Amino acid sequence: MPYCEVGVHQSSPSAAASSAVVPVDSPINNEIKLFYQTYGRGTTKVLLIIGLAATHEAWGPQIDAFTGTTIPNDDVSSGDDNECGEGIEVCAFDNRGVGRSSVPVQKSEYSTTIMAKDAIALLDHLGWKKAHVFGHSMGAMIACKVAALVPDRVLSLALLNATGGGFQCFPKLDRRTFSVAFRFLKAKTPEQRAAVDLDTHYSQEYLDEYVGTEKRRAILYQQYVKCISSSGMQSSSGFDGQMHACWTHSVTQPDIDAMKSGGFLVSVIHGRHDIIAQIDHAKRLAERLHPIARMVDLHGGHLVSHERPEEVNQALFDLIKAAGENKSPHDWTNLSTNQSWLKENRMLFLRTIQGGSRVSFKFSLIEKLYLCLLYLFGILVLAFENGRKLLRSLKPVRVGCSPSYVNVDSS
């Protein structure tokens, strides 16, 4: 099975030369192994970085579009090698903490910078000097750090359903989100997890569409249960670690400056009905990356790469083509200068924070109030769940046989 030992191929002079970030050759756990697969053959290289709690298989629609197959190269005869051709070779992998990759126990072993170093180690392991780097959700956060660490090795950058991390990871506050959060805390079986994942990943409109005589929700539910049952639920240490990486992630101004200096183009792709990563945060990130960024706003949810695969794939092909043609940033971006007022205020806030000088009081107050409200929401959900458990434990035990009192809980 293809594995990459993290730390063996960590050295990168280009990263060490960057003043924006920690050098890539800094010490990390040499015992961590990443499971990866490559698909297709060709001189164009694409690295796919998946998000929280997902494995590399979640890139299926994009792998198929790029290479025409979802069969890994390990399972294909080497006689089909087309390394010198114009095709695309894709690498997708399981991040640390999930799938067949190693699962560190300590939260301190998870951060988007550490996981970016994992991805760079994989590039070294594959012998790829440069690649198009595409990330989804948490994977987009990691992709940002890869681009900041080694901007000279990035041909283009695609950020799908991305946020700036930290408080931006909090979901939208509405009735649907309350329901999803509560059900997520209760999910202990593949069936329960599949049901809540559907509402997290897709828009309600998409789930309610009919495919033949069945709703798409019913079809996807069966697929999710089968997938989760076969791969197993993510371990608590892996999930907690990856969540820690999301909460502690931030795209600093030095990160932005490093990415802008790389000479590559960026595509920020987002589903406007995403309840996990809100589109406003993605738009702000795109504005911070102006003029190298293009904003692609699609009708879909958090897993827009599955809900709108044709449109997402076309946006990615457009990015690869534009990079190959050396298109100028001003010809690439679709962000107007009229949107710069928010960008300028946001940049003022970030620069005053990082420089230690006077902070914009308005921005600071709004973000702190929002953060307090979101923390309160989380505490209320946890308190409600613990209260229910306490009431159950105090409920009198029913004695005697009764045909109506049968435990039918499949869990």
Coordinates of N, CA and C in Angstrom, one line a residue, residues 122-343:
L122 N 4.7 14.9 1.1 CA 4.1 14.0 0.1 C 4.6 14.5 -1.3
L123 N 4.6 15.8 -1.5 CA 5.1 16.3 -2.8 C 6.5 15.8 -3.0
D124 N 7.3 16.0 -2.0 CA 8.7 15.5 -2.0 C 8.8 14.0 -2.3
H125 N 8.0 13.3 -1.6 CA 8.0 11.8 -1.7 C 7.6 11.4 -3.2
L126 N 6.7 12.1 -3.8 CA 6.3 11.8 -5.2 C 7.3 12.3 -6.2
G127 N 8.2 13.2 -5.8 CA 9.1 13.8 -6.7 C 8.5 14.9 -7.5
W128 N 7.4 15.5 -7.0 CA 6.7 16.6 -7.7 C 7.4 18.0 -7.3
K129 N 8.0 18.6 -8.3 CA 8.6 19.9 -7.9 C 7.5 21.0 -7.8
K130 N 6.5 20.9 -8.7 CA 5.4 21.9 -8.7 C 4.1 21.1 -8.9
A131 N 3.0 21.7 -8.4 CA 1.7 21.1 -8.5 C 0.6 22.1 -8.4
H132 N -0.6 21.8 -9.0 CA -1.8 22.6 -8.7 C -2.3 22.0 -7.4
V133 N -2.6 22.9 -6.4 CA -3.0 22.5 -5.1 C -4.5 22.9 -4.9
F134 N -5.3 21.9 -4.7 CA -6.7 22.1 -4.5 C -7.2 21.5 -3.2
G135 N -7.9 22.3 -2.4 CA -8.3 21.9 -1.0 C -9.8 22.1 -0.8
H136 N -10.4 21.3 0.0 CA -11.8 21.5 0.4 C -12.0 21.6 1.9
S137 N -12.7 22.7 2.3 CA -13.0 22.9 3.7 C -11.7 23.0 4.5
M138 N -11.5 22.1 5.5 CA -10.3 22.1 6.2 C -9.1 21.9 5.3
G139 N -9.3 21.1 4.2 CA -8.3 20.9 3.2 C -7.9 22.2 2.5
A140 N -8.9 23.1 2.4 CA -8.6 24.5 1.8 C -7.7 25.3 2.8
M141 N -8.0 25.1 4.1 CA -7.1 25.8 5.1 C -5.7 25.3 5.0
I142 N -5.6 24.0 4.9 CA -4.2 23.4 4.7 C -3.6 23.9 3.4
A143 N -4.4 23.9 2.3 CA -3.8 24.3 1.0 C -3.3 25.8 1.1
C144 N -4.0 26.6 1.9 CA -3.5 28.0 2.1 C -2.1 28.0 2.7
K145 N -1.9 27.2 3.7 CA -0.6 27.1 4.4 C 0.4 26.5 3.5
V146 N 0.1 25.5 2.7 CA 1.0 25.0 1.7 C 1.5 26.1 0.8
A147 N 0.5 26.9 0.3 CA 0.8 28.0 -0.7 C 1.7 29.1 0.0
A148 N 1.5 29.3 1.3 CA 2.3 30.3 2.0 C 3.7 29.8 2.3
L149 N 3.8 28.5 2.6 CA 5.0 27.9 3.0 C 6.0 27.7 1.8
V150 N 5.4 27.3 0.7 CA 6.2 27.0 -0.6 C 5.5 27.6 -1.8
P151 N 5.4 28.9 -1.9 CA 4.7 29.5 -3.0 C 5.3 29.2 -4.3
D152 N 6.6 28.9 -4.4 CA 7.3 28.7 -5.6 C 7.0 27.3 -6.2
R153 N 6.3 26.4 -5.4 CA 5.9 25.1 -5.8 C 4.5 24.9 -6.2
V154 N 3.7 26.0 -6.1 CA 2.3 26.0 -6.4 C 2.0 26.6 -7.8
L155 N 1.4 25.8 -8.6 CA 1.1 26.3 -10.0 C -0.3 27.0 -10.0
S156 N -1.2 26.6 -9.2 CA -2.5 27.3 -8.9 C -3.0 26.8 -7.6
L157 N -4.0 27.6 -7.1 CA -4.6 27.3 -5.8 C -6.1 27.3 -5.9
A158 N -6.8 26.3 -5.5 CA -8.2 26.3 -5.5 C -8.7 26.0 -4.1
L159 N -9.6 26.9 -3.6 CA -10.1 26.8 -2.2 C -11.6 26.6 -2.3
L160 N -12.0 25.3 -2.0 CA -13.4 25.0 -2.0 C -14.0 25.1 -0.6
N161 N -15.1 25.8 -0.5 CA -15.9 25.9 0.8 C -14.9 26.2 1.9
A162 N -14.1 27.3 1.7 CA -13.1 27.6 2.7 C -13.5 28.7 3.6
T163 N -12.9 28.8 4.8 CA -13.0 30.0 5.6 C -11.7 30.3 6.1
G164 N -11.6 31.4 6.9 CA -10.3 31.8 7.5 C -10.0 31.1 8.8
G165 N -10.8 30.1 9.2 CA -10.6 29.4 10.4 C -11.0 30.1 11.7
G166 N -10.7 29.6 12.9 CA -11.1 30.2 14.1 C -12.6 30.4 14.2
F167 N -13.1 31.6 14.7 CA -14.5 31.8 14.9 C -15.3 31.6 13.6
Q168 N -14.6 31.7 12.4 CA -15.3 31.5 11.2 C -15.8 30.1 10.9
C169 N -15.3 29.2 11.8 CA -15.7 27.8 11.7 C -17.1 27.5 12.3
F170 N -17.6 28.5 13.1 CA -18.9 28.3 13.6 C -20.0 28.4 12.6
P171 N -20.9 27.5 12.6 CA -22.0 27.5 11.6 C -22.9 28.6 11.7
K172 N -23.8 28.7 10.7 CA -24.8 29.7 10.7 C -25.8 29.5 11.9
L173 N -26.3 30.6 12.5 CA -27.2 30.4 13.7 C -28.6 30.5 13.2
D174 N -29.3 29.3 13.0 CA -30.7 29.3 12.7 C -31.2 27.9 13.2
R175 N -32.5 27.7 12.9 CA -33.2 26.5 13.5 C -32.6 25.2 12.9
R176 N -32.2 25.3 11.6 CA -31.7 24.1 11.0 C -30.3 23.7 11.6
T177 N -29.5 24.7 11.8 CA -28.2 24.5 12.4 C -28.3 23.9 13.8
F178 N -29.3 24.4 14.6 CA -29.5 23.9 15.9 C -29.8 22.4 15.9
S179 N -30.7 22.0 14.9 CA -31.1 20.6 14.8 C -29.9 19.8 14.4
V180 N -29.1 20.3 13.4 CA -27.9 19.5 12.9 C -26.9 19.3 14.0
A181 N -26.7 20.4 14.8 CA -25.7 20.3 15.9 C -26.1 19.3 17.0
F182 N -27.4 19.4 17.3 CA -27.9 18.5 18.4 C -27.8 17.0 17.9
R183 N -28.2 16.7 16.6 CA -28.2 15.4 16.1 C -26.7 14.9 15.9
F184 N -25.8 15.8 15.6 CA -24.4 15.4 15.5 C -23.9 14.9 16.8
L185 N -24.2 15.6 17.9 CA -23.7 15.2 19.2 C -24.3 13.9 19.6
K186 N -25.5 13.5 19.2 CA -26.1 12.3 19.5 C -25.7 11.1 18.6
A187 N -25.1 11.4 17.5 CA -24.8 10.4 16.5 C -23.7 9.4 17.0
K188 N -24.1 8.2 17.2 CA -23.2 7.1 17.7 C -23.1 6.0 16.7
T189 N -23.9 5.9 15.7 CA -23.9 4.8 14.8 C -23.8 5.3 13.3
P190 N -23.4 4.4 12.4 CA -23.3 4.9 11.0 C -24.6 5.4 10.5
E191 N -25.7 4.8 10.9 CA -27.0 5.3 10.4 C -27.3 6.7 10.9
Q192 N -27.0 7.0 12.2 CA -27.2 8.3 12.7 C -26.3 9.3 12.1
R193 N -25.0 8.9 11.9 CA -24.0 9.8 11.4 C -24.4 10.1 9.9
A194 N -24.8 9.1 9.2 CA -25.2 9.3 7.8 C -26.3 10.4 7.6
A195 N -27.3 10.2 8.5 CA -28.4 11.2 8.4 C -28.0 12.6 8.7
V196 N -27.2 12.8 9.7 CA -26.8 14.2 10.0 C -25.8 14.7 8.9
D197 N -24.9 13.8 8.4 CA -24.0 14.3 7.3 C -24.7 14.8 6.1
L198 N -25.8 14.2 5.7 CA -26.5 14.6 4.5 C -27.0 16.1 4.7
D199 N -27.5 16.4 5.9 CA -28.0 17.8 6.1 C -26.8 18.7 6.2
T200 N -25.7 18.2 6.6 CA -24.5 19.1 6.7 C -23.9 19.3 5.3
H201 N -23.9 18.3 4.5 CA -23.1 18.4 3.2 C -23.9 19.0 2.0
Y202 N -25.2 18.9 2.0 CA -26.0 19.2 0.8 C -27.1 20.2 1.2
S203 N -27.6 20.9 0.1 CA -28.7 21.8 0.3 C -30.0 21.0 0.4
Q204 N -31.0 21.5 1.1 CA -32.3 20.8 1.2 C -32.9 20.6 -0.1
E205 N -32.8 21.6 -1.0 CA -33.4 21.4 -2.4 C -32.8 20.3 -3.1
Y206 N -31.5 20.1 -3.0 CA -30.8 19.0 -3.7 C -31.3 17.6 -3.1
L207 N -31.4 17.5 -1.8 CA -31.8 16.3 -1.1 C -33.2 15.9 -1.4
D208 N -34.1 16.9 -1.6 CA -35.5 16.7 -1.9 C -35.8 16.4 -3.3
E209 N -34.9 16.5 -4.2 CA -35.1 16.2 -5.6 C -35.3 14.7 -5.8
Y210 N -36.2 14.3 -6.8 CA -36.4 12.9 -7.1 C -35.4 12.4 -8.1
V211 N -34.9 11.2 -7.9 CA -34.1 10.5 -8.9 C -34.9 9.3 -9.2
G212 N -35.6 9.3 -10.3 CA -36.5 8.2 -10.6 C -37.7 8.3 -9.7
T213 N -38.0 7.2 -8.9 CA -39.1 7.2 -8.0 C -38.7 7.5 -6.6
E214 N -37.4 7.7 -6.3 CA -36.9 7.9 -4.9 C -36.3 9.3 -4.8
K215 N -36.4 9.8 -3.6 CA -35.7 11.1 -3.3 C -34.2 10.8 -3.2
R216 N -33.5 11.9 -3.6 CA -32.0 11.7 -3.6 C -31.6 11.5 -2.1
R217 N -32.2 12.0 -1.2 CA -31.9 11.8 0.2 C -31.8 10.3 0.6
A218 N -32.8 9.5 0.1 CA -32.9 8.1 0.4 C -31.7 7.4 -0.2
I219 N -31.4 7.8 -1.4 CA -30.3 7.1 -2.2 C -29.0 7.4 -1.5
L220 N -28.7 8.7 -1.2 CA -27.5 9.0 -0.6 C -27.3 8.5 0.8
Y221 N -28.4 8.4 1.5 CA -28.4 7.8 2.8 C -27.8 6.4 2.8
Q222 N -28.3 5.6 1.9 CA -27.8 4.2 1.8 C -26.3 4.2 1.5
Q223 N -25.9 5.0 0.6 CA -24.5 5.1 0.2 C -23.7 5.5 1.4
Y224 N -24.1 6.5 2.1 CA -23.3 7.0 3.3 C -23.2 5.9 4.4
V225 N -24.3 5.2 4.7 CA -24.3 4.2 5.7 C -23.3 3.1 5.3
K226 N -23.3 2.7 4.0 CA -22.4 1.7 3.5 C -21.0 2.1 3.6
C227 N -20.7 3.4 3.2 CA -19.3 3.9 3.3 C -18.8 4.0 4.7
I228 N -19.6 4.6 5.6 CA -19.2 4.7 7.0 C -19.0 3.4 7.7
S229 N -19.9 2.4 7.4 CA -19.8 1.1 8.0 C -18.6 0.4 7.5
S230 N -18.2 0.6 6.2 CA -17.0 -0.1 5.7 C -15.7 0.5 6.2
S231 N -15.7 1.8 6.3 CA -14.4 2.5 6.7 C -14.3 2.7 8.2
G232 N -15.5 2.7 8.9 CA -15.5 2.9 10.3 C -15.6 4.3 10.7
M233 N -16.2 4.6 11.9 CA -16.3 6.0 12.4 C -14.9 6.5 12.7
Q234 N -14.7 7.8 12.5 CA -13.4 8.4 12.8 C -13.2 8.3 14.3
S235 N -12.0 8.1 14.7 CA -11.7 8.0 16.1 C -11.9 9.4 16.8
S236 N -12.1 9.4 18.1 CA -12.4 10.6 18.8 C -11.1 11.5 18.8
S237 N -9.9 10.8 18.9 CA -8.7 11.6 19.0 C -8.4 12.2 17.6
G238 N -8.7 11.5 16.5 CA -8.5 12.0 15.2 C -9.5 13.2 14.9
F239 N -10.7 13.1 15.3 CA -11.7 14.1 15.1 C -11.4 15.4 15.9
D240 N -11.1 15.1 17.2 CA -10.7 16.2 18.1 C -9.5 17.0 17.6
G241 N -8.5 16.2 17.1 CA -7.3 16.8 16.6 C -7.5 17.7 15.4
Q242 N -8.3 17.1 14.4 CA -8.6 17.9 13.2 C -9.5 19.1 13.5
M243 N -10.4 19.0 14.5 CA -11.2 20.2 14.9 C -10.3 21.2 15.5
H244 N -9.3 20.8 16.3 CA -8.3 21.7 16.9 C -7.6 22.4 15.8
A245 N -7.2 21.8 14.7 CA -6.5 22.4 13.6 C -7.4 23.5 13.0
C246 N -8.7 23.2 12.9 CA -9.6 24.2 12.3 C -9.7 25.4 13.2
W247 N -9.9 25.2 14.5 CA -10.1 26.3 15.5 C -8.9 27.2 15.6
T248 N -7.7 26.6 15.4 CA -6.5 27.4 15.6 C -6.0 27.9 14.3
H249 N -6.6 27.7 13.2 CA -6.2 28.1 11.9 C -6.4 29.6 11.7
S250 N -5.5 30.3 11.1 CA -5.7 31.7 10.7 C -4.9 32.0 9.5
V251 N -5.4 32.8 8.6 CA -4.7 33.2 7.4 C -4.2 34.6 7.7
T252 N -2.9 34.7 8.1 CA -2.3 35.9 8.5 C -1.9 36.8 7.3
Q253 N -1.6 38.1 7.6 CA -1.2 38.9 6.5 C 0.1 38.5 5.8
P254 N 1.1 38.0 6.6 CA 2.2 37.4 6.0 C 1.9 36.2 5.0
D255 N 0.9 35.4 5.4 CA 0.5 34.3 4.6 C -0.1 34.9 3.2
I256 N -0.9 35.9 3.3 CA -1.5 36.5 2.1 C -0.4 37.1 1.3
D257 N 0.6 37.8 1.9 CA 1.7 38.4 1.1 C 2.5 37.3 0.4
A258 N 2.7 36.2 1.1 CA 3.5 35.1 0.5 C 2.8 34.5 -0.7
M259 N 1.5 34.3 -0.5 CA 0.7 33.7 -1.6 C 0.7 34.7 -2.8
K260 N 0.5 36.0 -2.6 CA 0.5 36.9 -3.7 C 1.8 37.0 -4.4
S261 N 2.9 36.7 -3.7 CA 4.3 36.7 -4.3 C 4.6 35.5 -5.1
G262 N 3.7 34.5 -5.0 CA 4.0 33.2 -5.7 C 3.8 33.2 -7.2
G263 N 3.1 34.2 -7.7 CA 2.9 34.3 -9.1 C 1.8 33.3 -9.7
F264 N 1.0 32.7 -8.8 CA -0.1 31.8 -9.2 C -1.4 32.4 -9.1
L265 N -2.4 31.8 -9.7 CA -3.8 32.3 -9.6 C -4.6 31.5 -8.6
V266 N -5.7 32.0 -8.1 CA -6.5 31.4 -7.1 C -7.9 31.4 -7.5
S267 N -8.6 30.3 -7.2 CA -10.0 30.2 -7.4 C -10.7 29.8 -6.1
V268 N -11.6 30.7 -5.6 CA -12.3 30.4 -4.4 C -13.7 30.0 -4.8
I269 N -14.0 28.7 -4.6 CA -15.3 28.1 -5.0 C -16.1 27.8 -3.8
H270 N -17.4 28.2 -3.8 CA -18.2 28.0 -2.6 C -19.7 27.8 -3.0
G271 N -20.4 26.9 -2.2 CA -21.8 26.8 -2.3 C -22.5 27.8 -1.4
R272 N -23.4 28.5 -2.0 CA -24.0 29.6 -1.3 C -25.0 29.2 -0.2
H273 N -25.4 27.9 -0.2 CA -26.2 27.4 0.9 C -25.5 26.6 1.9
D274 N -24.2 26.8 2.0 CA -23.3 26.1 3.0 C -23.6 26.6 4.4
I275 N -24.0 25.7 5.3 CA -24.3 26.1 6.6 C -23.1 25.9 7.6
I276 N -22.1 25.2 7.1 CA -20.9 25.0 7.9 C -19.8 26.1 7.7
A277 N -19.5 26.3 6.4 CA -18.5 27.4 6.1 C -19.3 28.5 5.3
Q278 N -19.6 29.5 6.0 CA -20.5 30.5 5.5 C -19.8 31.3 4.3
I279 N -20.6 31.6 3.3 CA -20.0 32.1 2.0 C -19.4 33.5 2.2
D280 N -19.9 34.3 3.2 CA -19.4 35.6 3.4 C -17.9 35.6 3.8
H281 N -17.5 34.5 4.6 CA -16.1 34.4 5.0 C -15.3 34.1 3.8
A282 N -15.8 33.2 2.9 CA -15.0 32.9 1.7 C -14.8 34.1 0.8
K283 N -15.9 34.9 0.7 CA -15.8 36.2 -0.1 C -14.7 37.1 0.5
R284 N -14.7 37.2 1.8 CA -13.7 38.1 2.4 C -12.3 37.6 2.1
L285 N -12.1 36.2 2.2 CA -10.8 35.6 1.9 C -10.4 35.9 0.4
A286 N -11.4 35.8 -0.5 CA -11.1 36.1 -1.9 C -10.7 37.6 -2.1
E287 N -11.4 38.5 -1.4 CA -11.1 39.9 -1.5 C -9.7 40.2 -0.9
R288 N -9.3 39.5 0.1 CA -7.9 39.7 0.6 C -6.9 39.2 -0.4
L289 N -7.2 38.3 -1.2 CA -6.3 37.7 -2.2 C -6.4 38.5 -3.6
H290 N -7.2 39.5 -3.6 CA -7.3 40.3 -4.9 C -5.9 40.9 -5.2
P291 N -5.5 40.9 -6.4 CA -6.2 40.6 -7.7 C -6.0 39.2 -8.2
I292 N -5.3 38.3 -7.4 CA -5.0 37.0 -8.0 C -6.2 36.0 -7.9
A293 N -7.2 36.4 -7.1 CA -8.3 35.4 -6.9 C -9.6 35.7 -7.7
R294 N -10.3 34.6 -8.0 CA -11.6 34.7 -8.7 C -12.6 34.0 -7.7
M295 N -13.7 34.6 -7.6 CA -14.8 34.0 -6.7 C -15.8 33.3 -7.6
V296 N -16.0 32.0 -7.3 CA -17.0 31.2 -8.0 C -18.1 30.8 -7.0
D297 N -19.3 31.4 -7.2 CA -20.4 31.3 -6.3 C -21.4 30.3 -6.9
L298 N -21.6 29.1 -6.3 CA -22.5 28.1 -6.9 C -23.7 27.8 -6.0
H299 N -24.7 27.3 -6.7 CA -25.9 26.9 -6.0 C -25.7 25.5 -5.3
G300 N -25.4 25.5 -4.1 CA -25.1 24.2 -3.5 C -24.7 24.3 -2.0
G301 N -24.5 23.2 -1.3 CA -24.1 23.2 0.1 C -22.7 23.1 0.3
H302 N -22.3 22.5 1.5 CA -20.9 22.4 1.9 C -20.1 21.5 0.9
L303 N -20.7 20.4 0.5 CA -20.0 19.5 -0.4 C -20.4 19.8 -1.8
V304 N -20.1 21.0 -2.2 CA -20.5 21.5 -3.6 C -19.8 20.7 -4.7
S305 N -18.7 20.1 -4.3 CA -17.9 19.3 -5.3 C -18.7 18.1 -5.7
H306 N -19.7 17.6 -4.9 CA -20.5 16.5 -5.2 C -21.9 17.0 -5.7
E307 N -22.4 18.1 -5.1 CA -23.7 18.6 -5.5 C -23.7 19.2 -6.9
R308 N -22.6 19.9 -7.2 CA -22.5 20.6 -8.5 C -21.2 20.2 -9.2
P309 N -20.9 18.9 -9.4 CA -19.6 18.4 -9.9 C -19.2 19.0 -11.2
E310 N -20.2 19.1 -12.2 CA -19.8 19.6 -13.5 C -19.3 21.1 -13.4
E311 N -20.0 21.9 -12.6 CA -19.6 23.3 -12.5 C -18.3 23.5 -11.8
V312 N -18.1 22.7 -10.7 CA -16.9 22.7 -9.9 C -15.7 22.3 -10.8
N313 N -15.9 21.1 -11.5 CA -14.8 20.6 -12.4 C -14.5 21.6 -13.5
Q314 N -15.5 22.3 -14.0 CA -15.2 23.3 -15.1 C -14.4 24.4 -14.5
A315 N -14.7 24.8 -13.3 CA -14.0 25.9 -12.7 C -12.5 25.5 -12.4
L316 N -12.3 24.3 -12.0 CA -10.9 23.8 -11.8 C -10.1 23.6 -13.1
F317 N -10.8 23.2 -14.2 CA -10.2 23.1 -15.5 C -9.8 24.5 -16.0
D318 N -10.7 25.5 -15.8 CA -10.4 26.8 -16.2 C -9.2 27.4 -15.4
L319 N -9.0 27.0 -14.2 CA -7.9 27.5 -13.4 C -6.6 26.9 -13.9
I320 N -6.6 25.6 -14.2 CA -5.4 24.9 -14.7 C -5.1 25.5 -16.1
K321 N -6.1 25.7 -16.9 CA -5.8 26.3 -18.2 C -5.2 27.7 -18.1
A322 N -5.8 28.5 -17.2 CA -5.3 29.9 -17.1 C -3.9 29.9 -16.6
A323 N -3.6 29.0 -15.7 CA -2.2 28.9 -15.2 C -1.2 28.5 -16.3
G324 N -1.7 27.6 -17.1 CA -0.8 27.2 -18.3 C -0.6 28.3 -19.3
E325 N -1.6 29.2 -19.4 CA -1.5 30.3 -20.4 C -0.8 31.5 -19.7
N326 N -0.4 31.4 -18.5 CA 0.2 32.5 -17.7 C -0.7 33.8 -17.8
K327 N -2.0 33.5 -17.6 CA -3.0 34.7 -17.6 C -2.7 35.6 -16.5
S328 N -2.8 36.9 -16.8 CA -2.5 37.9 -15.8 C -3.6 38.0 -14.7
P329 N -3.2 38.3 -13.5 CA -4.2 38.4 -12.4 C -5.4 39.3 -12.7
H330 N -5.2 40.4 -13.4 CA -6.2 41.3 -13.7 C -7.2 40.8 -14.7
D331 N -6.7 39.9 -15.6 CA -7.6 39.3 -16.6 C -8.3 38.1 -15.9
W332 N -7.8 37.6 -14.8 CA -8.4 36.4 -14.2 C -9.4 36.8 -13.2
T333 N -9.2 37.8 -12.3 CA -10.1 38.1 -11.2 C -11.5 38.6 -11.7
N334 N -12.5 38.2 -11.0 CA -13.8 38.8 -11.3 C -14.3 39.6 -10.1
L335 N -13.4 40.0 -9.2 CA -13.7 40.9 -8.1 C -13.5 42.3 -8.5
S336 N -14.5 43.1 -8.4 CA -14.4 44.5 -8.8 C -13.7 45.3 -7.7
T337 N -13.2 46.5 -8.1 CA -12.5 47.4 -7.1 C -13.6 48.0 -6.2
N338 N -14.9 47.9 -6.6 CA -15.9 48.5 -5.7 C -16.2 47.7 -4.5
Q339 N -15.6 46.5 -4.5 CA -15.8 45.6 -3.3 C -14.7 45.8 -2.3
S340 N -13.8 46.8 -2.6 CA -12.6 46.9 -1.8 C -12.8 47.5 -0.4
W341 N -13.9 48.2 -0.2 CA -14.1 48.8 1.1 C -14.1 47.9 2.3
L342 N -14.7 46.7 2.1 CA -14.7 45.7 3.2 C -13.3 45.1 3.3
K343 N -12.6 44.9 2.2 CA -11.3 44.4 2.2 C -10.3 45.4 2.9

